[in-house]
Short mmCIF file of C-alpha atoms in Angstrom, two decimals:
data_model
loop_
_atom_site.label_atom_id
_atom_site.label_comp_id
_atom_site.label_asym_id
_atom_site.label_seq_id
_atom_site.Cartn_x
_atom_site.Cartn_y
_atom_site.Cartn_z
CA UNK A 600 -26.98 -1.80 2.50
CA UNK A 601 -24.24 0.83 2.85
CA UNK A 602 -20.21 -0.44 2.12
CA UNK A 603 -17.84 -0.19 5.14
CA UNK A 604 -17.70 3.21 7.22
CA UNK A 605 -14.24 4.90 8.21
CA UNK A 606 -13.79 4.35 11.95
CA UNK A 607 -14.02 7.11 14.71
CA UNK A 608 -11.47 9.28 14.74
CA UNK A 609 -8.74 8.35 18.05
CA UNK A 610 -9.14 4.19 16.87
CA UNK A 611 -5.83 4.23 14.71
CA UNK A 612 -3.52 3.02 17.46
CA UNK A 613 -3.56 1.50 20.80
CA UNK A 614 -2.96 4.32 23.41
CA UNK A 615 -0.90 4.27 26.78
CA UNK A 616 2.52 3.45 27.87
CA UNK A 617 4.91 2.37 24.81
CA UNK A 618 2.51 4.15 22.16
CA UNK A 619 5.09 5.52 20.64
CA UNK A 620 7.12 2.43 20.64
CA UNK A 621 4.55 0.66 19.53
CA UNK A 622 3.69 3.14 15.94
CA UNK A 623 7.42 2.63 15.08
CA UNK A 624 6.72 -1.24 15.05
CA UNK A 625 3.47 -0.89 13.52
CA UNK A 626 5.44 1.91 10.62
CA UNK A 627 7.75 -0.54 10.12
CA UNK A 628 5.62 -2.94 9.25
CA UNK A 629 2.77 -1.18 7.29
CA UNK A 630 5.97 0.04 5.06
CA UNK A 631 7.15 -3.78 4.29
CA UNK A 632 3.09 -4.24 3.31
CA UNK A 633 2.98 -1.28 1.16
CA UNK A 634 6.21 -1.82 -0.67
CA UNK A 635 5.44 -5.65 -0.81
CA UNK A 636 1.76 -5.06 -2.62
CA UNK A 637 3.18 -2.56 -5.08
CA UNK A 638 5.83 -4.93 -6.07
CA UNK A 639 3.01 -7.54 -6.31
CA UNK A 640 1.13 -5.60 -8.77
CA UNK A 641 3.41 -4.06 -10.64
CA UNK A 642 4.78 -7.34 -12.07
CA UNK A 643 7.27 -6.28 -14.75
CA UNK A 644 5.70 -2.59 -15.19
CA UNK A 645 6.73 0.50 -13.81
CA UNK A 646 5.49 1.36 -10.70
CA UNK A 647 3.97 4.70 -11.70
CA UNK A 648 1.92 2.35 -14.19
CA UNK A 649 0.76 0.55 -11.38
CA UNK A 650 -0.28 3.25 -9.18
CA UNK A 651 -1.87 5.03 -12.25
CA UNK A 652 -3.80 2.07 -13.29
CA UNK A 653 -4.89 1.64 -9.78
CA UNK A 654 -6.12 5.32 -9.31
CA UNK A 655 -8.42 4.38 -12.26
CA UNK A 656 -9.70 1.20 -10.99
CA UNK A 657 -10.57 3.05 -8.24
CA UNK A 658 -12.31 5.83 -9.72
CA UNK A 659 -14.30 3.19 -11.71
CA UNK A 660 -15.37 1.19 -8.79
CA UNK A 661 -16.25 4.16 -6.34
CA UNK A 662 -19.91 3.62 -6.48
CA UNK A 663 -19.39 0.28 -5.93
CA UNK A 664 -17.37 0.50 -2.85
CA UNK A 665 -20.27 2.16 -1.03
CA UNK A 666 -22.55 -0.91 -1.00
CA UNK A 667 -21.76 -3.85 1.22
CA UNK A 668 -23.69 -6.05 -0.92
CA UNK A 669 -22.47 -5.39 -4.43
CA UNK A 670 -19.11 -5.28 -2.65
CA UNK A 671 -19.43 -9.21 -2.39
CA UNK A 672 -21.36 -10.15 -4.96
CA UNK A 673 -18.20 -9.46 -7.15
CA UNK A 674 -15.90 -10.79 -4.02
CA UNK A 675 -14.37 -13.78 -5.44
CA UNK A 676 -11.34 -13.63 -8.20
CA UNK A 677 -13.82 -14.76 -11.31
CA UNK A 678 -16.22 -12.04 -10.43
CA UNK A 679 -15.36 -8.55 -12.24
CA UNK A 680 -17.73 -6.01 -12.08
CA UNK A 681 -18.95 -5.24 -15.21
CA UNK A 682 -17.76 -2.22 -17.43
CA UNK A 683 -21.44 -1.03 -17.11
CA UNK A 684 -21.17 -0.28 -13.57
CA UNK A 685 -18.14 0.73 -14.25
CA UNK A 686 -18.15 5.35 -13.60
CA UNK A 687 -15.25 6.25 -15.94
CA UNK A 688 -12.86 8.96 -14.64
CA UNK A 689 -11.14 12.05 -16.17
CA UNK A 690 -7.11 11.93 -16.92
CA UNK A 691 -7.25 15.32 -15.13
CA UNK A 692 -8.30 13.88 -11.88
CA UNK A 693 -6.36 10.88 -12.08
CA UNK A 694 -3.32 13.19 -12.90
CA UNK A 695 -5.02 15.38 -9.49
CA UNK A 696 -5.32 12.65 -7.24
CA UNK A 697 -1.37 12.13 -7.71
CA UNK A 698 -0.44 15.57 -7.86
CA UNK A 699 1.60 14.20 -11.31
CA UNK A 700 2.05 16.38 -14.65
CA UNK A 701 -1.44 16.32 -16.58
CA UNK A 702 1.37 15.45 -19.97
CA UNK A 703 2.81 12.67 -17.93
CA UNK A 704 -0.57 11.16 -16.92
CA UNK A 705 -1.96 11.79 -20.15
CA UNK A 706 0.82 9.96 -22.05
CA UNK A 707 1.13 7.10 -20.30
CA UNK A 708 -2.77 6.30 -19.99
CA UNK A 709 -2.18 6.70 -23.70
CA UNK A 710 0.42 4.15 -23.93
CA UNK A 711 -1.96 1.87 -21.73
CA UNK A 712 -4.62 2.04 -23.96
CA UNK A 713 -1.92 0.92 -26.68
CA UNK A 714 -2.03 -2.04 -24.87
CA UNK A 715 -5.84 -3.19 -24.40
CA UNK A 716 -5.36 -2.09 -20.73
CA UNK A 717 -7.59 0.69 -20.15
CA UNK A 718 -10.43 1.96 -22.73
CA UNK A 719 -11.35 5.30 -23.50
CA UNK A 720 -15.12 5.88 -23.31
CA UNK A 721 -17.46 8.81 -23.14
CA UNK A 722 -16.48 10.52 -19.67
CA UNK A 723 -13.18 9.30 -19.74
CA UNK A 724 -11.01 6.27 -18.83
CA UNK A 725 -11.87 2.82 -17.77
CA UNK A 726 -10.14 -0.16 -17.17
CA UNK A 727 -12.42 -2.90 -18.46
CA UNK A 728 -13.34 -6.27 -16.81
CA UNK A 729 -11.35 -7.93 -19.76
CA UNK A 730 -8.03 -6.74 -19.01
CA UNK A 731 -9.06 -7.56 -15.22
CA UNK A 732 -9.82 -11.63 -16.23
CA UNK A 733 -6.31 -12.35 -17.55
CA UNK A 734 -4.97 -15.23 -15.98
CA UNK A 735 -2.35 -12.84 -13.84
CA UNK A 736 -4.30 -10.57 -12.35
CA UNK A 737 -6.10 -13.64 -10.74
CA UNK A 738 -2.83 -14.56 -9.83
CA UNK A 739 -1.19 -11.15 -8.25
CA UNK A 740 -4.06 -10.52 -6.71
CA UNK A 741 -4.48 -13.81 -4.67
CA UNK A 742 -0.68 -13.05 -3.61
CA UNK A 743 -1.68 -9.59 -2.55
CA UNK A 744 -4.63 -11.34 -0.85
CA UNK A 745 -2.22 -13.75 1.47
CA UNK A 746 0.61 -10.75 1.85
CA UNK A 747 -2.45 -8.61 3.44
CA UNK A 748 -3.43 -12.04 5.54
CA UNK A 749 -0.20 -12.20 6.99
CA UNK A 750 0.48 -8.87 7.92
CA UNK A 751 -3.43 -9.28 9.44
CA UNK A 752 -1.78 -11.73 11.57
CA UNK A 753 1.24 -10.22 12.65
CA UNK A 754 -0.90 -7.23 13.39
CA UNK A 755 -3.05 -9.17 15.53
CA UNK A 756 -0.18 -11.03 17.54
CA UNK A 757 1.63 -7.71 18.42
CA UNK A 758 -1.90 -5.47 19.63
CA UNK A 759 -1.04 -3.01 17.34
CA UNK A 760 -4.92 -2.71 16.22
CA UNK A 761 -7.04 -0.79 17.69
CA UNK A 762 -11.03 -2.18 18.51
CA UNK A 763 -12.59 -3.07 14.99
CA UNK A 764 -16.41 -2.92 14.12
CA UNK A 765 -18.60 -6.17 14.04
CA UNK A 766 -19.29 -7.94 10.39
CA UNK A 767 -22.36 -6.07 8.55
CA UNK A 768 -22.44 -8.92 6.05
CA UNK A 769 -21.61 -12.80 6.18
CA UNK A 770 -19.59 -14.50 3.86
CA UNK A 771 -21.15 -17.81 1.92
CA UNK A 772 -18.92 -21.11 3.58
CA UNK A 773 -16.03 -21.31 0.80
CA UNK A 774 -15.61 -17.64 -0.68
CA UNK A 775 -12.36 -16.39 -1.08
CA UNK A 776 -12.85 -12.48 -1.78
CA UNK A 777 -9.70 -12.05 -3.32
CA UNK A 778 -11.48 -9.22 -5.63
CA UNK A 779 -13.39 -7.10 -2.57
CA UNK A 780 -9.83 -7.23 -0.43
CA UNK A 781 -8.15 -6.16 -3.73
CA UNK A 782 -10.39 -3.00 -3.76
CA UNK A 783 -10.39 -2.16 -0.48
CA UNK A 784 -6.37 -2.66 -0.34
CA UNK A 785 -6.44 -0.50 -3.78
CA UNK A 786 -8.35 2.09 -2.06
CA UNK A 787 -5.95 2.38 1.26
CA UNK A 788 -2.28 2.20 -1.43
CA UNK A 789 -3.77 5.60 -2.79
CA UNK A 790 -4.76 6.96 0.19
CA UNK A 791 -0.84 6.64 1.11
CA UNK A 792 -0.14 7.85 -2.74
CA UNK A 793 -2.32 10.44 -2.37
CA UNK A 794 -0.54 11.64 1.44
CA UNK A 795 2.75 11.48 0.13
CA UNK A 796 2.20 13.28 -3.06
CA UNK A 797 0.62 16.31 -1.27
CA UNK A 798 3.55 17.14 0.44
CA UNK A 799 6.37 16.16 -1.97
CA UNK A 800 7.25 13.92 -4.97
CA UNK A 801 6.10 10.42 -5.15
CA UNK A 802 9.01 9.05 -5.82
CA UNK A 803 11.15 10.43 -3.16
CA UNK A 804 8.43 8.77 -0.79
CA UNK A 805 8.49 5.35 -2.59
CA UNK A 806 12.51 5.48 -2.49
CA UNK A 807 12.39 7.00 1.31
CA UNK A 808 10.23 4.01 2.38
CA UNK A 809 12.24 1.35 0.72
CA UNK A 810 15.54 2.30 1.94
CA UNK A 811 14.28 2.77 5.20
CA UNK A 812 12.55 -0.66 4.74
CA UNK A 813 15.92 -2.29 3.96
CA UNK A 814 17.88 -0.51 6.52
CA UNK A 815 15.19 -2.03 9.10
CA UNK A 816 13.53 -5.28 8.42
CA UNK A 817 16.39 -7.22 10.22
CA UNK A 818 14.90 -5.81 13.57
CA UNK A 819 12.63 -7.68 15.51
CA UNK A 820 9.24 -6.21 17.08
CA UNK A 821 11.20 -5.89 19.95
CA UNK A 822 13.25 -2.81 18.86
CA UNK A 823 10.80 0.06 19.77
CA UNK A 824 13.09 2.85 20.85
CA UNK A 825 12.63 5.34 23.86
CA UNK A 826 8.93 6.96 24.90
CA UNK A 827 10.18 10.00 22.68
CA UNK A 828 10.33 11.28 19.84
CA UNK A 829 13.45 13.51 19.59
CA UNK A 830 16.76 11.46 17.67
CA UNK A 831 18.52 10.12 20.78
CA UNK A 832 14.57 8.48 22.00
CA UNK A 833 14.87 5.99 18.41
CA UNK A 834 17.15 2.98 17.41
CA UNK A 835 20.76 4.39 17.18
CA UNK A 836 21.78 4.49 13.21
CA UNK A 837 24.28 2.31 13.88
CA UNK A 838 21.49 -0.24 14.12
CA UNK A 839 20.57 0.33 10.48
CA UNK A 840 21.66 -1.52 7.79
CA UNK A 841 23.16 0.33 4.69
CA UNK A 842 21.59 -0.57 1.46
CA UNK A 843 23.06 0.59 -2.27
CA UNK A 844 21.43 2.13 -4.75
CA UNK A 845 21.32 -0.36 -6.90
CA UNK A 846 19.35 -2.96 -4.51
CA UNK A 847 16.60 0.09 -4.13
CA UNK A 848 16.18 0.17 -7.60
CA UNK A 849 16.00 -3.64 -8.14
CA UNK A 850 13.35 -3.76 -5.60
CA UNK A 851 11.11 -0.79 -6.58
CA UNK A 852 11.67 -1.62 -10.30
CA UNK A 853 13.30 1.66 -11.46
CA UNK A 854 16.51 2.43 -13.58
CA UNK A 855 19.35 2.88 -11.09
CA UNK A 856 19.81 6.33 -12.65
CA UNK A 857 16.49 7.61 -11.72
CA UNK A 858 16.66 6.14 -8.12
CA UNK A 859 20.23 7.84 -7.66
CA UNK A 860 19.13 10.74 -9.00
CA UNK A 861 16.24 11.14 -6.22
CA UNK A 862 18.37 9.94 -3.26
CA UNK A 863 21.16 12.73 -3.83
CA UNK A 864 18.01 15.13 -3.99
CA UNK A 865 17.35 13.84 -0.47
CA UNK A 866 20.40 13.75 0.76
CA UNK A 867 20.99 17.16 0.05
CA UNK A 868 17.77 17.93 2.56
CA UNK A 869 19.04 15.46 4.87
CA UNK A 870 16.51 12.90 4.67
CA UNK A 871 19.19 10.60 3.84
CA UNK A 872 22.98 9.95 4.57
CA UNK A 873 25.47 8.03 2.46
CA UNK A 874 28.10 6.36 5.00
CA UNK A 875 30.82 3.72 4.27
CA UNK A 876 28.27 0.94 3.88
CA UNK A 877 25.98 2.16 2.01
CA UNK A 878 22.22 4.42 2.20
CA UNK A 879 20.35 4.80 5.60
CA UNK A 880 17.55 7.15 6.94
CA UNK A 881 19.02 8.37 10.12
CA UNK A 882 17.42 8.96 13.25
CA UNK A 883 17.86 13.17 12.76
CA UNK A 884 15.19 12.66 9.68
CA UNK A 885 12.87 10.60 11.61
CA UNK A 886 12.83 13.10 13.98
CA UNK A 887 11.82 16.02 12.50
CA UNK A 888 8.55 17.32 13.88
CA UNK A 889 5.84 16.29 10.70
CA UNK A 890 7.13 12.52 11.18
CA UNK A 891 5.26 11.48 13.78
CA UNK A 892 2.18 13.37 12.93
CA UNK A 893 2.27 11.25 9.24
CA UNK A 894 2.63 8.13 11.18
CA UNK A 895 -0.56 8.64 13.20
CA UNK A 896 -1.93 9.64 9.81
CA UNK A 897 -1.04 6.37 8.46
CA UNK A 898 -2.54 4.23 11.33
CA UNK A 899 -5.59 5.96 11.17
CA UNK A 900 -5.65 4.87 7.12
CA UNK A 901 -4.51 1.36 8.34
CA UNK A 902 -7.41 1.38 11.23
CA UNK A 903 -10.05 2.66 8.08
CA UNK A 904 -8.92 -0.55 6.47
CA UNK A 905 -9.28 -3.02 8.64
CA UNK A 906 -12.08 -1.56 9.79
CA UNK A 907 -13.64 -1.82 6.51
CA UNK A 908 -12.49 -5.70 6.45
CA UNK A 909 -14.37 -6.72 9.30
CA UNK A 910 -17.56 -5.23 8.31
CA UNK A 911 -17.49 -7.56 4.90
CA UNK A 912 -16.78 -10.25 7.41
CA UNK A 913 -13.01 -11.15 5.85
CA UNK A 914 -11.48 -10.97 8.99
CA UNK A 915 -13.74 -13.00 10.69
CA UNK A 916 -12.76 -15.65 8.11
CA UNK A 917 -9.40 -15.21 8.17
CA UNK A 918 -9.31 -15.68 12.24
CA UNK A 919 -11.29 -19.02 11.59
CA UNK A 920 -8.61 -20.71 8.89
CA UNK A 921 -5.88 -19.32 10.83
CA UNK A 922 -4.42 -22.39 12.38
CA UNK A 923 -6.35 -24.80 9.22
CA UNK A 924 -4.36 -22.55 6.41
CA UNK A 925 -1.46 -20.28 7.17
CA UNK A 926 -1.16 -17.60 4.63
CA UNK A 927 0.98 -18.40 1.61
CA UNK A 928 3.32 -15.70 1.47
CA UNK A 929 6.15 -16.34 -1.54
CA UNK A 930 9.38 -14.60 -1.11
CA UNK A 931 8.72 -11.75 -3.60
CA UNK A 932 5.57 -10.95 -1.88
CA UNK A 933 7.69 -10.91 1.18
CA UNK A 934 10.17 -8.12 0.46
#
């Protein structure tokens, strides 16, 4: 039995009058998701660590991913795969994947190692089912389970998906594949990685989306914007709520110094403006003409997700608790 299949192209977003309006809600809210799950699983470590770590998971499990029914018979949070079907993965493509410095790759996969996190072994780099049984990854990833349950839900309520493939598999009454959603949310948070980093620095995107996160989350589904996409078409800037530098760093978990550094970087090209109050991405950035074009990109990675989530027959679960056991969303999962 083959894993999930990436939808047909067009699926990624509901199409007709307000589409536009509509991927603006839907951006908002797949930013609060992403930010939300990397602040999940990077605990106290930095968030390069995290994606790094993840990129290697990844590469480990690949093989895995591509069969429905291995997919679930390591589903549930005791259920690791084990390190022998585990494929282990050069630092060179890890360090590719991210477009990131070979030396800084190399150095901090080093310092993980240190650590009993990852394991060399002959091919390359693994992270081992041991490190993946302590006590908190069963915990952060449960959390990352209910954050992606919620935002399933909000989703749902505001049409913003578009028509999702039937279950190929059925899940046994009383599983909880916290580890298969973990994957498949692992796989989509470096398909993002991997967008941003081919057409600029990772960080500048991580910092982009958080102050634009913060300068937004106060708005309701309701503010869409104009059927255009030129500056005066989107929520005026005075709508936007400043944020410091200091509150971007406290949420992303990075030294103020290397946050301010990046945002003067960026406000040099105009992707962000410093006014009395504070940071804010102004409408002029969102505007420019590869914005929209990386939104759309971004549904269609959102669509390939879900997508995938139906076919192991999560979502079909999580429609049938829905009203039995609302998601339990803490407020550091929750931005």
């Amino acid at each position: 039995m083959t894993g999930p299949q990436a939808p047909p192209a067009g699926g990624a977003l509901p199409a007709g009058d307000g589409a536009i309006g509509r991927l603006r809600v839907l951006s908002r809210l797949t930013g609060a998701f992403l930010l939300d799950t990397v602040q999940i699983a990077r605990g106290a470590s930095d968030p390069l660590d995290t994606l790094l770590a993840s990129a290697i998971i990844q590469a480990n499990v690949a093989d895995i991913q591509r069969h429905a029914d291995v997919l679930v018979a390591f589903a549930e949070s005791d259920a690791p795969p084990p390190d022998s079907l585990r494929r282990p993965v050069s630092i060179n493509a890890v360090a590719a994947s991210l477009n990131l410095p070979f030396e800084t790759v190399r150095r901090r996969i080093g310092a993980m190692a240190r650590d009993g996190f990852v394991r060399f072994v002959d091919g390359g780099v693994i992270v081992p089912a041991q490190a993946l049984s302590e006590p908190r990854y069963a915990v952060d990833a449960y959390r990352g389970y209910e954050r992606l349950r919620a935002f399933y839900y909000d989703l749902s309520d505001l049409g913003l998906l578009g028509e999702l493939p039937p279950p190929t598999v059925e899940l046994a009454p009383g599983v909880v594949p916290v580890r298969a959603v973990a994957r498949l949310v692992g796989a989509y948070v470096l398909r993002v990685a991997e967008a941003i980093a081919r057409i600029g620095d990772l960080w500048d995107g991580l910092i982009l989306f958080e102050v634009f996160r913060s300068n937004t989350e106060h708005w309701s589904a309701d503010v869409r914007g104009q059927e255009g996409t030129a500056a005066a078409d989107m929520p005026p800037d005075a709508m936007r709520r400043p944020v410091s530098v200091g509150f971007v760093a406290r949420r992303l978990g990075m030294s103020p110094e290397t946050v301010r550094r990046h945002v003067l970087g960026m406000i040099e090209r105009g992707f962000i403006v410093r006014t009395a109050g504070g940071l804010i991405v102004p409408a002029e950035a969102l505007a420019r003409p590869a914005v929209f074009p990386s939104l759309a990109v971004s549904a269609a990675n959102l669509q390939r997700l879900m997508a995938s989530l139906s076919q192991l027959g999560v979502l079909a679960v999580w429609d049938s608790v829905r009203e039995t056991c609302p998601p339990a969303v803490d407020a550091a999962a929750a931005g």
